[in-house]
Coordinates of C-alpha atoms and ligand atoms in Angstrom, one line a residue:
M11 CA 36.5 142.4 83.7
I12 CA 35.2 139.2 82.1
S13 CA 33.1 140.0 79.0
T14 CA 30.8 137.5 77.4
R15 CA 30.7 139.3 74.1
R16 CA 28.9 137.5 71.4
D17 CA 30.6 139.3 68.5
I18 CA 32.2 136.6 66.6
L19 CA 34.1 138.9 64.2
K20 CA 36.4 139.8 67.1
L21 CA 37.7 136.7 68.7
A22 CA 34.6 135.3 70.5
G23 CA 36.8 133.7 73.1
M24 CA 34.7 131.0 74.6
A25 CA 34.0 127.5 75.3
G26 CA 32.9 123.8 74.9
L27 CA 30.6 121.0 75.9
G28 CA 29.9 118.9 78.9
A29 CA 27.7 116.0 79.0
A30 CA 27.3 115.9 75.2
I31 CA 30.6 114.1 74.4
P32 CA 29.8 110.4 74.0
R33 CA 31.9 108.7 76.6
G34 CA 32.9 105.0 76.9
L35 CA 31.0 104.2 73.7
L36 CA 33.4 101.6 72.6
A37 CA 34.8 98.7 74.5
A38 CA 38.6 98.6 74.1
E39 CA 38.6 95.0 73.0
D40 CA 36.3 95.5 70.0
I41 CA 37.9 96.5 66.8
A42 CA 35.8 99.6 66.6
E43 CA 36.0 102.0 63.7
I44 CA 37.1 105.6 63.8
S45 CA 36.2 107.4 60.6
A46 CA 37.4 110.8 59.4
Q47 CA 34.5 112.5 57.7
V48 CA 33.4 115.7 56.1
A49 CA 30.4 117.0 58.0
R50 CA 28.4 120.2 58.4
L51 CA 27.5 121.5 61.8
Q52 CA 26.5 124.6 63.6
L53 CA 29.8 125.8 64.8
L54 CA 28.9 129.5 64.7
P55 CA 25.8 130.9 66.5
E56 CA 22.4 130.0 65.0
S57 CA 22.2 133.2 62.9
Y58 CA 25.1 132.0 60.8
P59 CA 25.2 129.2 58.3
Q60 CA 26.5 125.8 59.2
T61 CA 30.2 125.2 58.7
E62 CA 31.8 122.3 56.8
I63 CA 34.4 120.6 59.0
W64 CA 36.4 117.5 58.9
G65 CA 35.9 115.4 62.0
Y66 CA 36.5 112.0 63.6
G67 CA 33.0 110.6 63.7
G68 CA 31.9 113.8 62.0
T69 CA 32.0 115.7 65.3
I70 CA 33.9 118.6 66.9
P71 CA 36.0 117.6 68.7
G72 CA 36.3 114.0 67.6
R73 CA 34.8 111.3 69.7
E74 CA 36.4 110.8 73.0
I75 CA 38.4 107.6 73.4
R76 CA 38.6 106.5 77.0
V77 CA 40.5 103.5 78.3
R78 CA 42.0 102.4 81.6
Q79 CA 45.7 102.5 82.1
G80 CA 47.5 99.5 80.5
E81 CA 44.5 98.7 78.2
R82 CA 44.8 98.2 74.5
V83 CA 43.4 100.7 72.1
R84 CA 42.3 99.2 68.8
R85 CA 40.7 101.3 66.1
R86 CA 40.2 100.7 62.4
F87 CA 40.7 104.1 60.9
A88 CA 38.5 104.6 57.9
N89 CA 39.5 107.6 55.8
E90 CA 36.3 109.1 54.2
L91 CA 38.1 112.4 53.4
P92 CA 39.0 113.7 50.0
Q93 CA 42.7 113.7 51.2
A94 CA 45.1 111.0 52.5
S95 CA 45.4 111.0 56.3
S96 CA 46.7 109.1 59.3
I97 CA 46.2 109.4 63.1
H98 CA 48.9 110.3 65.6
W99 CA 48.2 109.5 69.3
H100 CA 49.8 112.5 70.9
G101 CA 51.8 111.9 74.1
I102 CA 51.4 108.2 74.2
R103 CA 54.6 106.3 74.7
I104 CA 53.6 104.1 71.9
D105 CA 55.0 101.3 69.7
N106 CA 56.7 103.2 66.8
V107 CA 54.8 101.5 64.0
M108 CA 51.5 102.8 65.6
D109 CA 52.7 106.5 65.9
G110 CA 50.7 107.5 62.9
V111 CA 53.2 109.8 61.2
S112 CA 52.6 109.9 57.4
G113 CA 55.8 109.5 55.6
L114 CA 57.8 108.4 58.6
T115 CA 56.1 105.5 60.5
Q116 CA 53.4 104.7 57.9
E117 CA 52.1 105.6 54.5
A118 CA 49.3 108.0 54.6
V119 CA 45.9 106.2 54.2
A120 CA 44.4 107.1 50.8
P121 CA 40.8 108.3 50.6
G122 CA 38.6 105.2 51.0
G123 CA 41.4 103.3 52.7
T124 CA 41.7 101.9 56.2
F125 CA 44.5 101.3 58.7
E126 CA 44.3 99.3 61.9
Y127 CA 45.8 101.0 65.0
D128 CA 46.5 98.7 67.9
F129 CA 48.5 99.8 70.9
V130 CA 48.7 99.8 74.6
A131 CA 48.3 103.0 76.7
P132 CA 51.0 102.5 79.3
D133 CA 50.4 105.8 81.2
A134 CA 47.3 107.3 82.8
G135 CA 46.6 110.9 81.8
T136 CA 45.1 113.3 79.3
Y137 CA 46.2 112.8 75.7
W138 CA 44.8 113.5 72.4
Y139 CA 44.7 112.2 68.8
H140 CA 45.0 114.2 65.6
A141 CA 45.6 113.9 61.9
H142 CA 49.3 113.7 61.0
N143 CA 49.3 114.2 57.2
R144 CA 49.0 117.9 56.1
S145 CA 48.3 118.4 59.7
W146 CA 48.4 122.2 59.4
E147 CA 45.3 121.9 57.2
Q148 CA 43.7 118.7 58.7
V149 CA 43.9 119.7 62.3
A150 CA 42.6 123.2 61.4
R151 CA 39.6 121.6 59.7
G152 CA 38.8 119.7 62.9
L153 CA 40.6 116.4 62.9
H154 CA 41.4 115.9 66.6
G155 CA 39.8 114.4 69.7
P156 CA 40.6 113.6 73.3
L157 CA 42.2 110.3 74.4
I158 CA 41.8 109.8 78.1
V159 CA 43.6 107.1 80.0
E160 CA 42.1 106.6 83.4
E161 CA 44.1 105.8 86.6
A162 CA 43.5 102.4 88.2
E163 CA 42.2 104.5 91.1
A164 CA 40.4 107.7 90.2
P165 CA 41.1 110.8 92.3
D166 CA 38.4 111.8 94.7
V167 CA 36.4 114.4 92.7
D168 CA 32.7 115.0 92.2
R169 CA 32.9 115.2 88.5
E170 CA 35.2 115.5 85.5
E171 CA 35.1 117.6 82.4
V172 CA 37.3 117.2 79.3
L173 CA 37.8 120.7 77.8
V174 CA 39.2 120.9 74.3
L175 CA 40.4 124.5 73.5
D176 CA 40.6 125.4 69.9
D177 CA 40.3 128.2 67.5
W178 CA 39.0 128.5 64.0
L179 CA 39.8 130.8 61.1
L180 CA 36.4 131.4 59.6
N181 CA 35.1 133.6 56.8
P182 CA 32.6 135.8 58.6
E183 CA 30.3 136.1 55.5
T184 CA 30.0 132.4 54.6
G185 CA 30.8 130.9 58.0
Q186 CA 33.2 128.5 56.2
I187 CA 36.8 127.6 57.2
D188 CA 39.3 129.9 55.6
D189 CA 41.3 127.7 53.2
S190 CA 44.5 129.7 52.9
F191 CA 46.3 127.0 54.8
D192 CA 49.5 127.4 52.7
H193 CA 49.6 131.2 52.9
P194 CA 53.1 132.5 53.4
M195 CA 51.8 134.9 56.1
M196 CA 50.6 132.0 58.3
M197 CA 53.8 130.0 57.7
S198 CA 56.2 132.8 58.4
H199 CA 54.6 134.5 61.4
G200 CA 53.1 133.1 64.5
G201 CA 51.2 130.3 62.7
R202 CA 47.5 130.0 61.8
T203 CA 45.5 131.6 64.6
G204 CA 41.7 131.8 64.3
N205 CA 39.1 134.5 64.8
Y206 CA 36.7 132.2 66.6
V207 CA 37.7 130.5 69.9
T208 CA 35.9 127.5 71.2
T209 CA 35.9 124.9 73.9
N210 CA 34.5 121.5 72.8
G211 CA 33.2 123.2 69.6
R212 CA 31.2 125.9 71.5
Y213 CA 32.1 129.6 71.9
N214 CA 29.9 129.9 75.0
L215 CA 30.2 126.7 76.9
T216 CA 28.5 127.0 80.3
L217 CA 28.6 124.1 82.7
P218 CA 26.6 123.7 85.8
A219 CA 28.4 123.6 89.1
R220 CA 27.7 123.6 92.8
R221 CA 29.3 125.6 95.6
H222 CA 32.2 123.7 97.1
E223 CA 32.1 121.1 94.3
R224 CA 35.4 119.5 93.3
L225 CA 36.0 119.0 89.6
R226 CA 38.8 117.5 87.6
L227 CA 39.3 119.6 84.4
R228 CA 41.3 118.0 81.6
L229 CA 42.5 120.9 79.4
I230 CA 43.7 120.1 75.9
N231 CA 45.0 122.9 73.5
A232 CA 44.1 121.5 70.1
S233 CA 44.6 124.7 68.2
N234 CA 47.1 125.0 65.4
A235 CA 49.1 127.9 66.9
R236 CA 47.2 129.7 69.6
I237 CA 48.8 130.1 73.0
F238 CA 46.1 130.2 75.7
P239 CA 47.0 132.2 78.9
L240 CA 44.4 131.1 81.4
K241 CA 43.4 132.1 84.9
L242 CA 40.5 131.3 87.2
S243 CA 37.8 133.3 88.7
G244 CA 35.6 131.8 91.5
L245 CA 37.6 128.6 91.4
E246 CA 40.6 127.5 93.4
A247 CA 42.8 125.1 91.5
W248 CA 45.8 122.7 91.7
I249 CA 47.7 121.6 88.7
M250 CA 47.8 117.8 89.0
A251 CA 49.4 116.8 85.7
L252 CA 51.1 118.3 82.6
D253 CA 51.0 116.6 79.2
G254 CA 49.4 113.6 80.9
M255 CA 52.1 113.1 83.5
P256 CA 51.3 113.6 87.1
L257 CA 53.2 116.1 89.1
P258 CA 54.9 114.7 92.3
A259 CA 52.7 117.1 94.3
P260 CA 49.7 119.2 93.3
A261 CA 50.9 122.7 92.4
P262 CA 48.5 125.4 93.6
M263 CA 47.5 127.5 90.6
E264 CA 48.3 131.1 91.0
D265 CA 47.8 133.9 88.6
V266 CA 48.2 133.1 84.9
F267 CA 48.8 129.6 83.5
V268 CA 50.0 129.2 79.9
L269 CA 48.8 126.3 77.7
G270 CA 50.8 126.2 74.4
P271 CA 49.6 124.3 71.3
A272 CA 49.3 120.6 71.9
Q273 CA 49.9 120.9 75.7
R274 CA 47.5 119.5 78.3
A275 CA 46.9 120.2 81.9
D276 CA 44.9 118.3 84.5
L277 CA 43.5 120.6 87.1
I278 CA 41.5 119.9 90.3
V279 CA 39.3 122.9 91.0
D280 CA 37.1 123.7 93.9
V281 CA 34.1 125.9 93.3
I282 CA 34.4 128.8 95.7
A283 CA 32.0 131.2 93.9
G284 CA 28.7 131.7 95.8
E285 CA 25.4 130.2 94.7
G286 CA 23.9 132.2 91.9
D287 CA 27.3 133.4 90.8
T288 CA 29.4 132.4 87.9
A289 CA 32.9 131.0 88.1
D290 CA 35.1 131.1 85.0
L291 CA 38.0 129.6 83.3
V292 CA 39.3 132.9 81.9
H293 CA 41.1 133.4 78.7
V294 CA 43.5 136.3 79.3
D295 CA 43.8 138.3 76.2
D296 CA 45.8 141.5 75.6
A297 CA 42.9 143.7 75.2
E298 CA 40.3 142.1 77.3
N299 CA 39.6 138.9 79.2
F300 CA 37.1 136.3 78.0
S301 CA 35.2 133.6 79.7
Q302 CA 36.6 130.5 78.0
V303 CA 34.3 128.3 80.1
A304 CA 31.6 129.5 82.5
F305 CA 30.4 127.6 85.5
A306 CA 26.9 128.6 86.6
V307 CA 26.9 127.9 90.3
S308 CA 23.6 126.7 91.8
G309 CA 23.2 124.6 94.9
T310 CA 25.8 123.5 97.3
A311 CA 27.9 120.3 97.2
S312 CA 29.0 120.4 100.8
Q313 CA 29.0 123.0 103.6
A314 CA 32.8 123.1 104.0
R315 CA 35.8 123.2 101.7
R316 CA 37.7 120.0 101.4
A317 CA 41.3 119.4 102.3
A318 CA 43.8 119.9 99.5
P319 CA 43.9 117.0 97.0
A320 CA 46.5 114.3 97.1
A321 CA 48.9 113.8 94.1
L322 CA 47.8 111.5 91.3
P323 CA 49.5 108.1 91.3
P324 CA 52.8 108.2 89.3
N325 CA 53.1 106.6 85.9
P326 CA 55.7 103.9 85.2
K327 CA 59.1 104.9 84.0
M328 CA 59.1 108.4 85.4
D329 CA 62.8 108.1 86.4
R330 CA 65.0 111.1 85.9
P331 CA 67.6 111.0 83.1
D332 CA 71.2 110.8 84.1
L333 CA 72.4 114.3 83.4
A334 CA 76.0 113.7 84.1
G335 CA 76.3 111.0 81.5
A336 CA 74.0 112.6 79.0
T337 CA 74.9 113.1 75.3
P338 CA 74.7 116.8 74.5
L339 CA 72.7 117.9 71.5
R340 CA 71.8 121.3 70.2
L341 CA 69.0 122.5 68.0
V342 CA 69.1 126.1 66.7
M343 CA 65.8 127.4 65.3
S344 CA 66.1 130.2 62.8
G345 CA 63.9 132.0 60.3
G346 CA 60.5 133.5 60.2
A347 CA 59.4 137.1 59.6
M348 CA 62.0 139.5 61.1
G349 CA 64.3 136.6 61.6
G350 CA 66.8 137.3 58.8
M351 CA 67.4 133.8 57.5
D352 CA 69.5 134.4 54.4
S353 CA 69.9 130.8 53.4
A354 CA 69.3 127.2 54.4
I355 CA 69.6 123.7 53.1
L356 CA 66.7 122.4 51.0
D357 CA 66.8 119.4 48.7
G358 CA 70.3 118.9 49.9
E359 CA 71.5 122.2 48.6
R360 CA 72.0 125.7 50.0
K361 CA 69.2 128.0 48.9
G362 CA 68.7 131.7 49.3
F363 CA 65.8 133.3 51.0
R364 CA 63.8 133.9 47.8
E365 CA 64.1 130.3 46.7
L366 CA 63.2 129.0 50.1
A367 CA 60.1 131.3 50.3
A368 CA 59.0 130.2 46.8
A369 CA 59.2 126.6 48.1
G370 CA 57.2 127.5 51.2
R371 CA 60.1 127.2 53.6
F372 CA 60.5 130.0 56.2
W373 CA 62.3 128.2 59.0
A374 CA 65.3 126.0 59.6
F375 CA 66.6 123.7 62.3
N376 CA 70.4 123.8 62.4
G377 CA 70.3 125.5 59.0
V378 CA 68.2 122.8 57.3
A379 CA 64.7 123.7 56.1
E380 CA 63.4 120.1 55.5
M381 CA 63.1 116.6 56.9
T382 CA 66.2 114.8 55.8
D383 CA 67.1 111.1 55.7
T384 CA 69.6 111.8 58.5
P385 CA 68.1 112.2 61.9
L386 CA 69.0 115.0 64.3
A387 CA 70.5 112.3 66.5
D388 CA 71.1 108.6 66.3
L389 CA 70.6 107.3 69.8
S390 CA 71.1 103.9 71.4
M391 CA 68.5 102.4 73.7
G392 CA 68.9 103.7 77.2
E393 CA 71.1 106.6 76.2
P394 CA 70.5 109.8 78.2
V395 CA 70.4 113.0 76.2
R396 CA 70.4 116.7 77.0
L397 CA 69.1 118.8 74.1
E398 CA 69.6 122.6 74.1
I399 CA 66.9 124.4 72.1
V400 CA 68.1 127.8 70.9
N401 CA 65.3 129.9 69.5
D402 CA 67.0 132.4 67.3
T403 CA 63.6 133.7 66.0
V404 CA 61.3 136.3 67.4
F405 CA 58.3 133.9 67.7
P406 CA 57.5 131.3 70.3
H407 CA 57.6 127.7 69.2
A408 CA 55.9 124.7 70.9
M409 CA 58.4 121.9 70.5
H410 CA 57.0 118.4 70.6
L411 CA 58.9 115.1 70.8
H412 CA 57.1 112.0 69.8
G413 CA 57.3 108.7 71.7
M414 CA 59.1 109.9 74.8
H415 CA 58.5 112.5 77.5
F416 CA 61.3 114.8 78.6
R417 CA 62.1 117.1 81.5
E418 CA 63.2 120.6 81.2
V419 CA 66.6 121.4 82.7
S420 CA 66.7 124.7 84.5
E421 CA 69.7 127.0 84.3
A422 CA 70.7 125.8 87.8
G423 CA 70.6 122.2 86.5
A424 CA 67.3 121.2 88.2
L425 CA 64.9 118.9 86.4
G426 CA 61.3 120.0 85.8
P427 CA 58.2 117.8 85.4
L428 CA 57.8 115.4 82.5
R429 CA 56.3 116.9 79.4
D430 CA 55.9 116.1 75.7
T431 CA 55.7 119.7 74.4
V432 CA 57.8 122.7 75.6
L433 CA 56.9 126.3 74.7
V434 CA 60.1 128.1 73.9
G435 CA 59.6 131.9 73.8
G436 CA 61.1 134.2 71.1
R437 CA 64.9 134.5 71.5
E438 CA 64.8 132.1 74.4
T439 CA 67.1 129.1 75.0
R440 CA 65.8 126.1 76.9
E441 CA 67.2 122.8 77.6
I442 CA 65.4 119.4 77.9
A443 CA 66.7 116.0 78.9
F444 CA 65.4 112.5 78.4
T445 CA 66.4 108.9 78.3
A446 CA 66.1 107.4 74.8
D447 CA 64.1 104.4 75.9
N448 CA 61.6 103.8 73.1
P449 CA 63.0 102.3 69.9
G450 CA 62.0 103.8 66.6
N451 CA 62.0 106.9 64.5
W452 CA 60.5 109.8 66.4
L453 CA 59.5 113.2 65.1
F454 CA 60.6 116.3 66.9
H455 CA 58.8 119.4 65.5
C456 CA 57.1 122.6 66.3
H457 CA 53.4 122.2 67.1
M458 CA 52.6 125.5 65.5
L459 CA 51.6 123.3 62.6
S460 CA 52.3 125.7 59.8
H461 CA 55.8 126.1 61.2
A462 CA 56.3 122.3 61.1
A463 CA 55.2 122.4 57.5
S464 CA 57.6 125.2 56.5
G465 CA 60.9 123.9 57.9
M466 CA 60.5 123.1 61.6
T467 CA 60.5 119.3 61.5
T468 CA 63.2 116.9 62.4
W469 CA 63.5 113.5 64.0
V470 CA 65.6 111.2 66.2
R471 CA 66.3 107.5 65.8
V472 CA 66.5 105.2 68.8
T473 CA 68.0 101.8 68.1
Ligands
LIG2 CU1 50.7 116.3 68.1 CU2 53.7 115.4 65.5 O1 52.2 115.8 66.8
LIG3 CU1 57.0 127.2 65.6

């Protein structure tokens, strides 16, 4: 059922790296540098040429940044790319001036320029950082890395692995990244999905494991648009946290678990496969299942299984928004192929479909196909909000709010776990609620990054 096919021309759906990510390289108090560089590395198997990528520290994924909860993160960003750039610290409840959004919270850093990021990481959890200028190109070229904030007291596991799931659109002849970033096809359909799937930059990541070993897996979906349906084989798992935020109780993982673009999940897994067997994190694909990460089981960690894990400690400010007093907001998403968007506002004027398409706009939020000076909502500090997201398109969209986490409101009015990105299926309506408790200008956009670039970006202001 699980194939380990090596044919890269068909989606070689596979995996990452274990011990090779440099960890804890940089003390949080130093003003260390993080440079965005052009580099060549062996992304494809050895028989293929090296691939030119853009990476933080010249690696794929970018160098892991790891701090303890409440610590300061200081990095001097040095832009050695041929394009202006900035770094966004995805999921961190951050000071707005450090949010790294080119054109909203800072000017893009020109080639050769630097910018000093300095913020506190208030919440423990699994986060990531990525480029936020021309992100549909820059993230696809490799500009992202894990940002791990450790709990004061680590959960009781034998080992931890950070697993960055990604995909690449490569030219099979040259092994180079396909540079049709602005192609209308990618903009107007599901977004840029690759033909080569990796974990930590590797298509065939295999990690050692022992029977009855307990691991913490930190999953990060860093791809531009790919939705990863995942399941486990030879592993028993609990979902411990979503988008960095701990669940009140570990949720046993049953069947298929979906990780949308930009989403993260912390799992605790017990290795139940026998010695000599292989356990897998399985990428469920329509046609066939792939081993996204393989665990080669040898030796035994302990004779018996352990008791189920305890919940991770809660982060500060996890209180529930006041639904009864919440300001109602609505966001209608329209457009895309087969969406029938006849017209929308661009440059302040109503434009027809052809004009919009010529300008590279295929989507609209509330009938507007651009970022405007007027936010979706002007909120005052402490204001509770309920936001209905109506997806009037046939495609799924991964909606991400900067600066604040939200909870999904079920049809029955129950509040779900805290998240920073919600995957809204085609023709689906979902509702989220949050308390506007972080002052500043916060982007709200689709994390299918070519959608964000072609109409699906707006913002909220908290004052
Ligand atoms: Cu990862 Cu604007 O976001
Ligand atoms: Cu989208």
